[in-house]
XYZ file of C-alpha atoms in Angstrom:
719
model
C 30.238 -51.416 36.424
C 28.282 -49.301 34.143
C 24.719 -50.028 32.640
C 23.025 -47.190 31.310
C 20.318 -47.617 28.456
C 20.480 -45.475 25.294
C 17.701 -43.096 25.342
C 17.456 -43.161 21.617
C 16.730 -46.618 19.923
C 15.767 -47.892 16.812
C 15.461 -51.475 16.304
C 13.471 -54.110 14.203
C 12.501 -56.830 16.529
C 9.187 -58.193 17.788
C 7.893 -58.157 21.425
C 5.327 -59.741 23.786
C 5.702 -57.841 27.097
C 4.067 -60.022 30.012
C 1.349 -58.441 32.087
C 3.431 -60.208 35.012
C 5.676 -57.430 34.914
C 2.698 -54.396 34.999
C 1.124 -53.289 38.203
C -2.099 -51.268 37.878
C -1.625 -49.421 41.300
C -0.820 -46.118 40.928
C -1.824 -45.750 37.337
C -3.427 -42.298 35.959
C -6.981 -42.019 36.504
C -8.964 -41.659 33.184
C -12.302 -39.491 33.699
C -15.073 -39.697 31.702
C -16.381 -36.282 30.214
C -18.929 -34.541 32.205
C -21.712 -35.377 29.397
C -20.890 -39.034 28.787
C -24.102 -40.910 28.555
C -25.364 -42.878 31.488
C -25.859 -46.729 31.306
C -29.588 -47.777 31.801
C -30.065 -49.737 35.100
C -32.478 -52.074 33.414
C -31.634 -54.188 30.807
C -35.089 -54.758 28.969
C -35.363 -53.696 25.642
C -33.908 -50.487 23.616
C -34.848 -47.050 25.104
C -35.209 -44.048 22.814
C -35.153 -40.374 24.094
C -35.107 -37.296 21.973
C -36.856 -34.024 21.373
C -38.212 -34.946 18.272
C -38.674 -38.268 16.102
C -39.649 -38.534 12.083
C -40.417 -42.027 10.671
C -39.167 -42.262 7.229
C -39.990 -45.689 6.281
C -40.107 -49.294 7.072
C -39.278 -48.222 10.825
C -36.503 -46.630 9.923
C -36.473 -43.137 12.056
C -34.502 -39.681 12.663
C -34.206 -38.681 16.075
C -33.196 -34.862 16.913
C -32.193 -33.077 19.560
C -30.440 -34.473 22.679
C -30.929 -38.119 21.545
C -29.996 -41.033 23.859
C -30.476 -44.671 22.907
C -29.689 -47.251 25.779
C -30.156 -51.091 25.708
C -28.929 -51.507 29.432
C -25.261 -52.783 28.161
C -24.494 -49.976 26.163
C -25.664 -45.913 25.410
C -25.309 -43.671 22.509
C -25.682 -39.702 22.852
C -25.943 -37.326 19.752
C -27.778 -34.252 18.517
C -29.329 -36.358 15.343
C -29.117 -40.189 14.724
C -30.887 -42.660 12.519
C -32.109 -45.826 14.082
C -33.818 -48.818 12.040
C -36.033 -50.686 14.320
C -36.147 -53.701 12.402
C -32.303 -54.595 11.874
C -31.629 -52.441 15.485
C -28.954 -50.522 13.432
C -28.040 -46.800 14.678
C -26.039 -44.669 12.155
C -24.708 -41.018 13.116
C -22.573 -38.697 10.713
C -22.345 -36.215 13.189
C -20.229 -35.916 16.587
C -21.466 -38.589 18.888
C -20.814 -40.496 22.441
C -20.750 -44.404 23.098
C -20.409 -45.869 25.990
C -19.884 -49.702 27.401
C -19.159 -50.669 30.846
C -15.490 -49.993 30.462
C -15.100 -48.470 27.302
C -16.131 -44.913 26.039
C -15.995 -43.722 22.152
C -16.362 -39.898 21.228
C -16.531 -39.893 17.247
C -17.117 -37.773 14.192
C -19.514 -40.574 13.027
C -20.327 -44.277 13.887
C -22.631 -47.246 12.272
C -23.490 -49.853 14.929
C -25.485 -52.874 15.118
C -26.895 -53.501 18.481
C -28.197 -56.645 18.049
C -24.652 -58.112 17.013
C -22.694 -55.749 18.929
C -20.653 -54.751 16.050
C -19.660 -51.230 14.940
C -17.498 -48.675 13.192
C -16.524 -45.469 14.442
C -14.582 -42.405 12.924
C -12.366 -40.049 14.241
C -12.506 -41.360 17.748
C -11.404 -40.462 21.261
C -11.270 -43.466 23.236
C -10.937 -44.411 27.104
C -10.435 -47.409 28.593
C -11.531 -47.371 32.315
C -10.525 -50.845 33.429
C -7.268 -50.399 31.780
C -6.608 -46.974 32.484
C -5.776 -46.182 29.082
C -7.030 -43.792 26.298
C -6.427 -43.494 22.514
C -6.862 -41.561 19.462
C -7.690 -43.319 16.122
C -8.581 -42.192 12.680
C -11.098 -45.378 12.654
C -12.135 -47.877 15.179
C -13.833 -51.355 14.731
C -15.856 -53.102 17.536
C -16.223 -56.642 17.197
C -19.192 -59.085 18.578
C -16.546 -60.481 20.982
C -15.928 -56.806 22.203
C -12.391 -56.612 20.446
C -11.727 -53.172 19.577
C -9.329 -52.617 16.259
C -7.987 -49.551 15.754
C -6.205 -47.579 12.692
C -3.872 -44.569 12.675
C -3.622 -44.674 16.507
C -1.996 -43.070 19.271
C -2.359 -44.883 22.511
C -1.082 -44.282 26.233
C -1.828 -44.432 29.628
C -0.910 -41.033 30.665
C -3.086 -38.365 32.319
C -5.349 -36.478 29.553
C -2.982 -33.339 29.901
C 0.447 -35.606 29.445
C 2.361 -37.062 26.697
C 5.311 -38.476 28.882
C 4.756 -41.568 26.536
C 2.505 -42.716 24.069
C 2.586 -45.639 21.314
C 1.661 -44.759 17.785
C 0.956 -47.342 15.378
C -0.828 -48.327 11.964
C -3.172 -50.473 13.724
C -3.691 -51.772 17.706
C -5.895 -54.426 18.267
C -7.485 -54.487 22.052
C -8.693 -57.923 22.714
C -10.407 -56.971 26.091
C -11.816 -60.417 26.705
C -8.252 -61.933 26.983
C -6.313 -58.469 28.174
C -4.137 -58.327 25.521
C -3.265 -55.227 23.094
C -1.514 -56.260 19.690
C 0.319 -53.186 17.772
C 1.697 -53.613 14.268
C 4.014 -51.213 12.987
C 4.396 -49.015 16.263
C 6.709 -46.044 17.656
C 7.398 -45.499 21.081
C 7.222 -41.761 21.668
C 8.922 -40.320 24.660
C 7.482 -36.691 25.259
C 6.470 -36.762 21.700
C 9.939 -37.897 20.429
C 10.201 -41.278 18.638
C 12.801 -43.536 20.416
C 11.936 -47.314 19.264
C 10.440 -48.861 16.169
C 8.569 -52.192 16.365
C 6.612 -54.258 13.507
C 5.242 -55.947 15.941
C 3.883 -55.691 19.658
C 2.123 -57.557 22.181
C 1.407 -55.661 25.833
C -1.179 -56.437 28.664
C -4.380 -54.267 29.172
C -5.038 -55.863 32.587
C -3.016 -57.267 35.622
C -3.487 -60.965 34.400
C -0.213 -63.120 34.241
C 0.165 -64.420 31.020
C 3.205 -66.195 29.009
C 5.046 -63.383 26.935
C 8.431 -61.625 26.926
C 9.233 -59.307 29.612
C 11.256 -56.242 28.990
C 14.907 -56.872 28.153
C 17.513 -55.874 30.477
C 20.946 -53.908 29.043
C 24.219 -52.988 30.794
C 27.776 -52.990 30.846
C 30.708 -54.210 33.167
C 34.359 -54.332 33.183
C 33.985 -58.063 34.008
C 31.266 -58.944 31.512
C 31.391 -56.450 28.570
C 27.924 -55.753 26.961
C 25.382 -57.826 29.168
C 21.463 -58.402 27.616
C 18.926 -60.203 29.312
C 15.744 -60.895 27.602
C 13.397 -62.871 30.098
C 10.717 -64.920 28.885
C 7.733 -65.322 31.583
C 5.340 -68.655 31.294
C 2.278 -68.811 32.905
C 1.970 -72.646 33.158
C -1.289 -72.288 35.636
C -2.564 -70.237 38.307
C -0.423 -71.697 40.796
C 2.773 -72.008 39.437
C 5.083 -70.657 36.616
C 8.624 -70.442 35.158
C 10.400 -67.815 33.629
C 13.578 -68.396 31.104
C 16.495 -65.929 31.309
C 18.407 -65.708 28.027
C 21.581 -63.956 28.780
C 24.164 -62.759 26.362
C 27.685 -61.452 27.842
C 29.995 -60.197 25.035
C 33.062 -61.317 26.971
C 31.795 -64.785 28.059
C 29.112 -66.151 26.107
C 25.495 -66.941 26.402
C 24.195 -67.994 29.678
C 20.580 -69.491 30.163
C 18.797 -69.163 33.428
C 15.259 -70.320 34.588
C 13.186 -69.892 37.757
C 10.313 -72.447 38.454
C 7.698 -71.087 40.964
C 4.871 -73.032 42.831
C 2.443 -72.057 45.380
C -0.120 -74.707 47.299
C -2.433 -74.058 49.719
C 0.083 -75.410 52.348
C 3.561 -75.407 50.508
C 5.830 -73.028 48.316
C 8.780 -74.097 46.308
C 11.026 -72.693 43.801
C 13.827 -74.007 41.343
C 16.441 -71.970 39.829
C 18.929 -73.037 37.483
C 21.719 -71.154 35.394
C 24.305 -72.438 32.904
C 26.799 -71.113 30.794
C 28.760 -73.322 28.701
C 32.507 -72.677 27.874
C 33.151 -69.086 29.455
C 35.266 -67.393 26.955
C 37.353 -65.714 29.846
C 38.028 -68.904 32.009
C 37.287 -71.747 29.149
C 34.974 -73.507 31.762
C 31.424 -74.933 32.321
C 29.839 -72.755 34.869
C 26.375 -73.298 36.329
C 24.356 -72.543 39.455
C 21.501 -74.299 40.978
C 19.027 -73.929 44.077
C 15.991 -75.863 45.375
C 13.970 -74.422 48.099
C 10.697 -75.679 49.717
C 8.550 -75.055 52.634
C 5.313 -76.402 53.591
C 3.371 -78.847 55.660
C 2.654 -82.369 54.935
C -0.286 -82.606 57.180
C -1.394 -80.570 59.989
C 1.757 -81.518 62.531
C 4.344 -82.221 59.924
C 6.516 -79.919 58.083
C 9.067 -80.341 55.583
C 11.696 -77.556 54.430
C 14.379 -78.000 51.922
C 17.134 -75.524 50.971
C 19.778 -76.732 48.290
C 22.416 -74.754 46.361
C 25.142 -75.759 44.292
C 27.463 -73.738 42.093
C 30.262 -74.655 39.919
C 32.963 -72.614 41.155
C 33.719 -70.252 44.214
C 34.085 -67.357 41.964
C 30.454 -67.558 40.237
C 28.856 -64.853 42.210
C 31.918 -62.489 41.849
C 31.847 -62.893 38.072
C 27.956 -63.619 37.279
C 25.997 -62.536 40.465
C 22.802 -60.771 39.474
C 22.091 -59.624 43.248
C 24.511 -57.246 44.820
C 24.756 -59.139 47.936
C 25.616 -62.352 46.383
C 29.425 -61.417 45.863
C 29.629 -61.401 49.977
C 28.350 -64.909 49.919
C 30.636 -67.263 51.981
C 28.581 -70.279 52.282
C 25.446 -71.944 50.086
C 23.057 -73.880 52.274
C 21.852 -77.874 51.630
C 19.635 -78.472 53.861
C 16.573 -80.764 54.757
C 14.482 -80.095 57.618
C 11.555 -82.203 58.961
C 9.377 -81.039 61.939
C 6.619 -82.950 63.751
C 4.851 -80.793 66.544
C 2.356 -82.113 69.093
C 1.606 -78.585 70.564
C 2.184 -78.462 74.338
C 3.464 -82.094 74.400
C 6.485 -82.826 72.486
C 8.339 -81.718 69.493
C 10.703 -84.113 66.839
C 13.075 -82.845 64.403
C 15.156 -84.066 62.035
C 17.979 -82.045 60.086
C 20.415 -83.140 57.078
C 22.603 -80.392 56.328
C 25.734 -79.734 54.422
C 27.306 -76.218 53.058
C 29.241 -75.649 50.140
C 32.202 -73.126 50.747
C 32.519 -70.171 48.400
C 35.411 -68.539 50.457
C 38.454 -70.814 49.339
C 40.762 -68.740 51.777
C 38.973 -70.112 55.105
C 40.673 -72.892 56.693
C 39.220 -76.349 57.021
C 38.591 -76.023 60.900
C 36.667 -72.595 59.789
C 34.059 -74.600 57.852
C 31.077 -75.898 58.994
C 30.483 -79.636 59.604
C 28.222 -81.567 57.738
C 24.942 -82.893 59.822
C 24.350 -86.481 58.607
C 21.749 -86.603 60.247
C 20.673 -84.347 63.402
C 17.696 -85.351 65.623
C 16.098 -83.771 68.622
C 13.214 -84.257 70.686
C 11.932 -81.614 73.112
C 9.037 -82.666 75.300
C 7.318 -80.850 78.563
C 4.876 -82.132 81.001
C 1.249 -80.358 79.890
C 0.553 -80.064 83.702
C 1.910 -78.492 86.661
C 2.794 -79.757 90.271
C 3.293 -77.393 92.853
C 4.282 -74.864 90.037
C 6.392 -77.358 88.787
C 6.851 -78.937 85.047
C 9.301 -81.320 84.042
C 10.842 -81.683 80.703
C 13.413 -83.297 78.380
C 15.739 -82.072 75.475
C 17.475 -84.962 73.727
C 19.543 -84.671 70.701
C 21.894 -86.763 68.165
C 23.981 -85.693 65.513
C 26.666 -87.272 63.192
C 29.084 -84.760 62.167
C 30.873 -85.359 59.027
C 33.896 -83.320 57.555
C 36.960 -83.574 55.190
C 40.229 -83.866 56.947
C 38.863 -83.123 60.567
C 37.610 -84.964 63.383
C 34.072 -86.429 62.985
C 31.752 -88.152 65.514
C 28.445 -88.794 66.813
C 27.150 -86.888 69.511
C 24.368 -87.484 72.042
C 23.030 -85.283 74.434
C 20.442 -85.813 77.180
C 19.099 -82.651 79.163
C 16.446 -83.706 81.388
C 15.496 -80.636 83.837
C 12.778 -79.771 86.288
C 11.350 -76.131 86.060
C 9.567 -74.088 88.786
C 8.013 -70.778 88.017
C 5.529 -68.499 89.810
C 4.216 -65.082 88.249
C 1.919 -62.645 90.363
C 1.542 -59.230 88.945
C 3.881 -57.461 91.038
C 6.899 -60.224 91.205
C 8.107 -63.540 89.710
C 10.366 -66.648 90.630
C 11.497 -69.423 89.242
C 14.221 -72.383 89.404
C 15.880 -74.996 87.097
C 17.575 -77.869 87.861
C 19.018 -79.543 85.100
C 21.531 -82.338 84.219
C 23.215 -82.409 80.752
C 25.083 -85.927 79.956
C 26.929 -85.782 76.370
C 28.626 -88.760 74.719
C 30.992 -88.352 71.945
C 32.011 -91.346 69.591
C 34.674 -90.200 67.602
C 36.665 -91.056 64.493
C 39.868 -89.758 62.591
C 41.425 -88.690 65.898
C 44.693 -87.429 66.323
C 46.955 -90.216 67.873
C 47.232 -90.264 71.509
C 43.662 -88.692 71.725
C 40.588 -90.747 72.733
C 38.145 -91.933 70.298
C 35.371 -91.767 73.283
C 34.445 -89.068 75.867
C 31.866 -88.467 78.102
C 30.647 -85.404 80.323
C 28.173 -85.341 83.117
C 26.999 -81.632 84.116
C 24.303 -80.916 86.621
C 23.220 -77.192 86.877
C 20.889 -75.242 88.781
C 19.540 -71.483 88.276
C 17.350 -69.381 89.938
C 15.694 -65.901 89.153
C 13.418 -63.736 90.266
C 11.926 -60.013 89.619
C 9.593 -57.242 91.036
C 7.422 -55.228 89.028
C 6.807 -51.456 90.057
C 4.736 -48.909 88.334
C 3.499 -45.065 89.189
C 1.903 -42.633 87.370
C 3.383 -39.584 86.608
C 2.146 -35.789 86.879
C 1.250 -35.853 82.945
C -0.796 -39.376 83.677
C 1.854 -41.651 81.954
C 2.907 -44.888 83.534
C 6.360 -45.306 84.552
C 7.513 -48.844 85.374
C 10.813 -50.189 87.328
C 11.459 -53.326 86.994
C 14.525 -55.029 88.864
C 15.469 -58.764 88.045
C 18.119 -61.396 89.390
C 19.406 -64.448 88.086
C 21.850 -66.689 89.701
C 23.304 -69.861 87.869
C 25.539 -72.506 89.210
C 27.286 -74.970 86.774
C 30.571 -76.841 88.021
C 33.718 -77.137 86.296
C 34.436 -80.232 84.040
C 37.424 -80.815 81.838
C 36.627 -80.578 78.300
C 39.492 -79.616 76.320
C 39.974 -82.770 74.751
C 36.247 -82.428 73.165
C 36.282 -81.707 69.405
C 34.610 -78.039 68.448
C 31.944 -79.239 66.049
C 29.227 -76.424 66.834
C 30.251 -74.343 69.809
C 31.504 -70.726 69.304
C 31.658 -67.252 71.105
C 28.322 -65.409 71.583
C 28.134 -61.170 71.843
C 28.173 -60.502 75.450
C 24.547 -58.193 75.581
C 21.548 -57.940 77.861
C 20.140 -61.389 76.811
C 23.690 -63.205 77.116
C 24.060 -62.534 81.013
C 20.923 -64.227 81.552
C 21.847 -67.471 79.349
C 22.865 -70.612 80.993
C 26.165 -71.139 78.994
C 28.350 -68.080 77.684
C 29.060 -70.593 74.645
C 26.979 -71.208 71.876
C 26.143 -74.779 70.993
C 27.031 -77.447 73.474
C 30.616 -78.653 73.134
C 31.619 -76.273 75.410
C 29.331 -75.869 78.446
C 31.077 -73.159 80.868
C 31.411 -73.679 84.227
C 29.515 -70.656 86.456
C 29.151 -69.378 89.816
C 27.405 -66.104 89.122
C 25.086 -63.913 89.506
C 23.097 -61.208 86.656
C 21.458 -58.539 87.912
C 19.340 -55.498 85.653
C 16.793 -52.795 85.901
C 14.759 -51.818 83.572
C 12.127 -48.833 83.365
C 9.687 -47.818 80.913
C 7.451 -44.809 80.368
C 4.237 -45.503 78.704
C 2.002 -42.910 77.163
C -1.107 -41.863 79.058
C -3.535 -42.594 75.832
C -1.962 -44.752 73.410
C -0.357 -47.127 75.896
C 3.131 -46.900 73.449
C 6.325 -47.008 74.841
C 7.804 -43.349 75.214
C 11.327 -44.363 76.475
C 13.225 -47.421 77.790
C 16.101 -47.852 80.037
C 18.130 -51.099 80.914
C 21.239 -51.520 83.062
C 22.504 -54.788 83.422
C 25.620 -56.397 84.844
C 27.236 -59.739 85.743
C 29.093 -61.072 88.617
C 31.161 -64.059 88.764
C 31.893 -65.213 91.743
C 34.793 -67.863 90.569
C 36.511 -67.529 87.379
C 35.100 -69.656 84.509
C 37.923 -72.282 83.391
C 36.530 -73.800 80.396
C 38.186 -72.496 77.581
C 37.296 -72.564 73.654
C 39.989 -72.037 70.790
C 40.554 -68.486 70.769
C 38.504 -67.707 73.713
C 40.310 -67.903 77.281
C 39.032 -68.217 80.808
C 36.664 -65.695 82.203
C 37.813 -64.124 85.258
C 36.055 -63.575 88.415
C 34.694 -60.441 89.219
C 32.287 -57.973 87.603
C 32.094 -57.870 83.785
C 31.197 -54.761 81.481
C 28.285 -52.835 82.691
C 25.580 -53.346 79.773
C 23.327 -50.092 78.975
C 20.610 -50.003 76.564
C 18.563 -46.714 75.931
C 15.667 -46.309 73.523
C 13.712 -42.931 73.406
C 10.779 -41.986 71.215
C 11.348 -38.021 70.859
C 8.660 -37.470 68.763
C 6.176 -39.168 66.385
C 8.905 -39.039 63.790
C 12.157 -38.976 65.915
C 13.497 -42.056 67.895
C 17.236 -42.607 69.345
C 18.933 -45.474 70.762
C 22.125 -46.050 72.340
C 23.560 -49.539 73.492
C 26.977 -49.687 75.281
C 29.280 -52.057 76.972
C 31.595 -50.144 79.849
C 34.464 -51.534 81.203
C 34.739 -50.520 84.869
C 38.452 -51.968 84.956
C 39.844 -50.032 82.052
C 37.151 -47.102 82.654
C 36.574 -47.298 79.046
C 33.861 -48.525 76.437
C 34.557 -51.570 74.808
C 31.467 -51.262 72.415
C 28.950 -48.890 71.440
C 25.996 -48.132 69.318
C 24.362 -44.804 68.662
C 21.506 -44.129 66.143
C 19.085 -41.373 65.367
C 15.708 -42.073 63.458
C 13.527 -40.281 61.481
C 10.528 -41.609 59.974
C 7.398 -39.712 58.638
C 5.880 -42.156 56.088
C 7.794 -41.792 53.070
C 10.339 -39.693 54.554
C 13.274 -41.744 56.437
C 16.780 -41.026 57.735
C 19.188 -42.366 60.031
C 22.420 -41.490 61.449
C 24.338 -43.924 63.247
C 28.072 -44.515 64.991
C 29.319 -47.911 65.894
C 32.081 -48.441 67.779
C 34.523 -51.855 68.978
C 37.468 -51.404 71.017
C 40.299 -52.407 68.650
C 38.330 -53.598 66.189
C 36.181 -50.980 64.428
C 34.818 -47.657 64.155
C 32.147 -46.895 61.455
C 29.684 -44.147 60.714
C 26.481 -44.786 58.611
C 24.532 -42.271 57.275
C 21.130 -43.245 55.190
C 17.991 -41.214 53.738
C 15.126 -41.685 51.431
C 13.238 -38.208 51.087
C 10.514 -37.219 48.664
C 10.832 -33.818 46.965
C 8.575 -31.805 45.162
C 6.723 -32.810 41.807
C 7.192 -36.570 42.199
C 10.918 -36.561 42.803
C 12.644 -38.321 45.416
C 16.392 -38.709 46.551
C 18.109 -41.916 48.459
C 21.603 -41.933 49.772
C 23.904 -44.161 51.842
C 27.245 -43.287 53.406
C 29.114 -46.045 55.333
C 32.736 -45.300 56.406
C 35.471 -46.537 58.488
C 36.632 -44.044 60.705
C 39.381 -46.104 62.070
C 40.953 -46.826 58.510
C 39.619 -43.488 57.082
C 38.233 -45.124 54.265
C 34.818 -45.025 52.582
C 33.021 -48.707 53.014
C 29.919 -47.914 50.676
C 28.583 -45.020 48.767
C 25.193 -44.812 47.521
C 23.239 -41.725 45.683
C 20.264 -41.760 43.590
C 17.378 -39.599 42.735
C 14.075 -41.032 41.344
C 10.913 -39.741 39.523
C 7.534 -41.095 39.525
C 4.353 -39.730 38.104
C 1.043 -41.947 37.566
C 1.950 -43.072 34.226
C 6.041 -43.401 34.274
C 8.787 -43.590 36.426
C 12.825 -43.414 36.431
C 15.528 -44.036 38.573
C 19.194 -43.175 38.573
C 21.454 -44.777 41.177
C 25.088 -44.448 41.532
C 26.951 -47.305 43.744
C 30.263 -48.084 44.993
C 30.704 -51.421 47.315
C 33.078 -54.153 48.089
C 32.043 -56.510 45.416
C 34.337 -59.710 46.028
C 35.346 -61.885 49.094
C 38.884 -60.501 48.701
C 37.682 -57.214 49.325
C 37.758 -55.294 45.919
C 35.198 -52.667 45.353
C 33.184 -52.029 42.122
C 31.266 -48.915 41.129
C 28.481 -48.202 38.528
C 25.654 -46.238 37.443
C 22.209 -47.830 37.453
C 19.337 -46.529 35.344
C 15.440 -47.849 35.383
C 12.935 -46.626 33.571
C 9.393 -47.822 33.242
C 6.112 -46.703 31.370
C 3.122 -47.565 33.711
C 0.687 -49.756 31.650
C 2.815 -50.716 29.382
C 5.689 -52.454 31.496
C 9.175 -51.233 32.461
C 13.041 -51.324 30.926
C 15.863 -50.486 32.817
C 19.874 -51.193 32.995
C 20.926 -54.055 35.285
C 23.232 -57.105 35.151
C 20.516 -59.427 34.105
C 19.619 -62.682 35.993
C 17.283 -63.393 38.726
C 16.941 -59.838 39.936
C 18.300 -56.753 38.710
C 19.132 -54.036 41.548
C 17.304 -50.735 41.102
C 18.747 -48.768 44.032
C 15.693 -48.154 45.792
């Protein structure tokens, strides 16, 4: 995909750029001259100060020599001025300075009605402090509402010594009360070169959200042709808004998108919808919608909703606006309610489904619908002889097309004893797990009712040692043991609703089941052991380095199997090691590995070296899985001199000698404008097809931004 904006563009169009797209942070300061008049601290009456004064007639005076006039809200300064006491009128026919709280004007002549708050200024230089903007105009008229009308004007938010961009217009009206500027017959100049003509333009003077057109996005791609999006932002209320995204794709047609957002004191919600009628390439109507809600109904009851639906599985490949959407496999459809009584019990209700986007997935690879899922967990608030009783009760109705369906009831009462002292800890857990299945659509000869009853016992203990090193740091040594016994129960006839294989890591060796879910509960007679050591900095207490070594010993073979996962042999498992070392304030390294004593080889490794110094970040990583993958991953973002920065990522498969992702970009940012140019090549579809593109973004701070992209909800900038 190629999405470059033409640097020179002449257009006859009207714009209203919404302040929602503008961030004042990082804009240029507009300092006042050293001799700018100071505002009076008191607001009582008009104060006159001059070297000499001459009364002409009927209250009309001429003041000379460093003249200053203040009325608390305003200040005037000149070498000579005329002041009409009866009409509160100031007239100046030479260089003068005028100042209000957020407005400074230097002019060659002015006439101002102090009582009415109106005036005219000739040959002006203007500074708007709150908007961090400046302008030069042949004439400025100030109304009693504070609105400034500038004729023959040039406006910018760049620093005084910069002309990176400016807006040249026949007239600009600056409505400071509403925070909007309006220009007519405007020309946008980049480095003093005219690049865009607009007969009418509206732009923000502040950060307030308001209704208006955001900057358009223009790009091209081989799939869609020319791709233009022009968002309209609608500020409905302080806590909710709407964005409408008309999008024209020359090879497909007109797509309409919208996003509604809501923010409450205890909840947030958003609703997205996109529709493309009669796609020119597929001759189909295509649509996407998603509702997301998260919040509290009351202090104990929460409600979360995430529901998405798309018209066809190729929608995101063709029309997706976020680069990671092409890798989506499922879209969620879930409602979840949780009632939480702290330290007593928790009740959860969940209804969930998924829309599958990868048509190549077999039916058994697709998740089941839960219609519904209920869970209740409770634990006694007090302890008797260091022991607490608990219960985990679950019910799920699993539903699917073309697969075994059914209801599953699961009860897990337990007793847990735990003692924790400074130098040691110990605990035991005795539990019983009972599961009942009522099945539908089973294969001939298979039962439709299955029960499973399993007791289990586990025990854990650990010691905590520490010592002071010669350098004053604190080093710890923490050995830990965990024993688990679960008898064998035949489970091959139980359907697999939600069980799967878990990654074997330092957390898994201390788990009470080697499978995820509860359709398979592995038999176990095993002991896990680990040793962890840490070095803590003497002054800050930060961990300088930590190292963990762990291993699992199975005294008997674990006989329970899962589709594709056989029995686990007895004996020792892979040795797991994890090492994290903070080399300095900026550098850190980590190494994770699984080493097989039987094969005397590594089954899995991850090595990473990181550098982080605020804005400068870089990392290099190596990932290895035996007979599966071998990858290298380099990432960096590095500021250069004079506002430039570079960013990049290169991820490659060493096993297949193929680059998986390449990203390279350069960015420039000053206080009044920024630009980003990025090249990216990546996997864009579920079929593994690659896409590459050059993306450009350009932003004029204080006026908004425009850049290339493929439209839609969030265009990618690369940084």
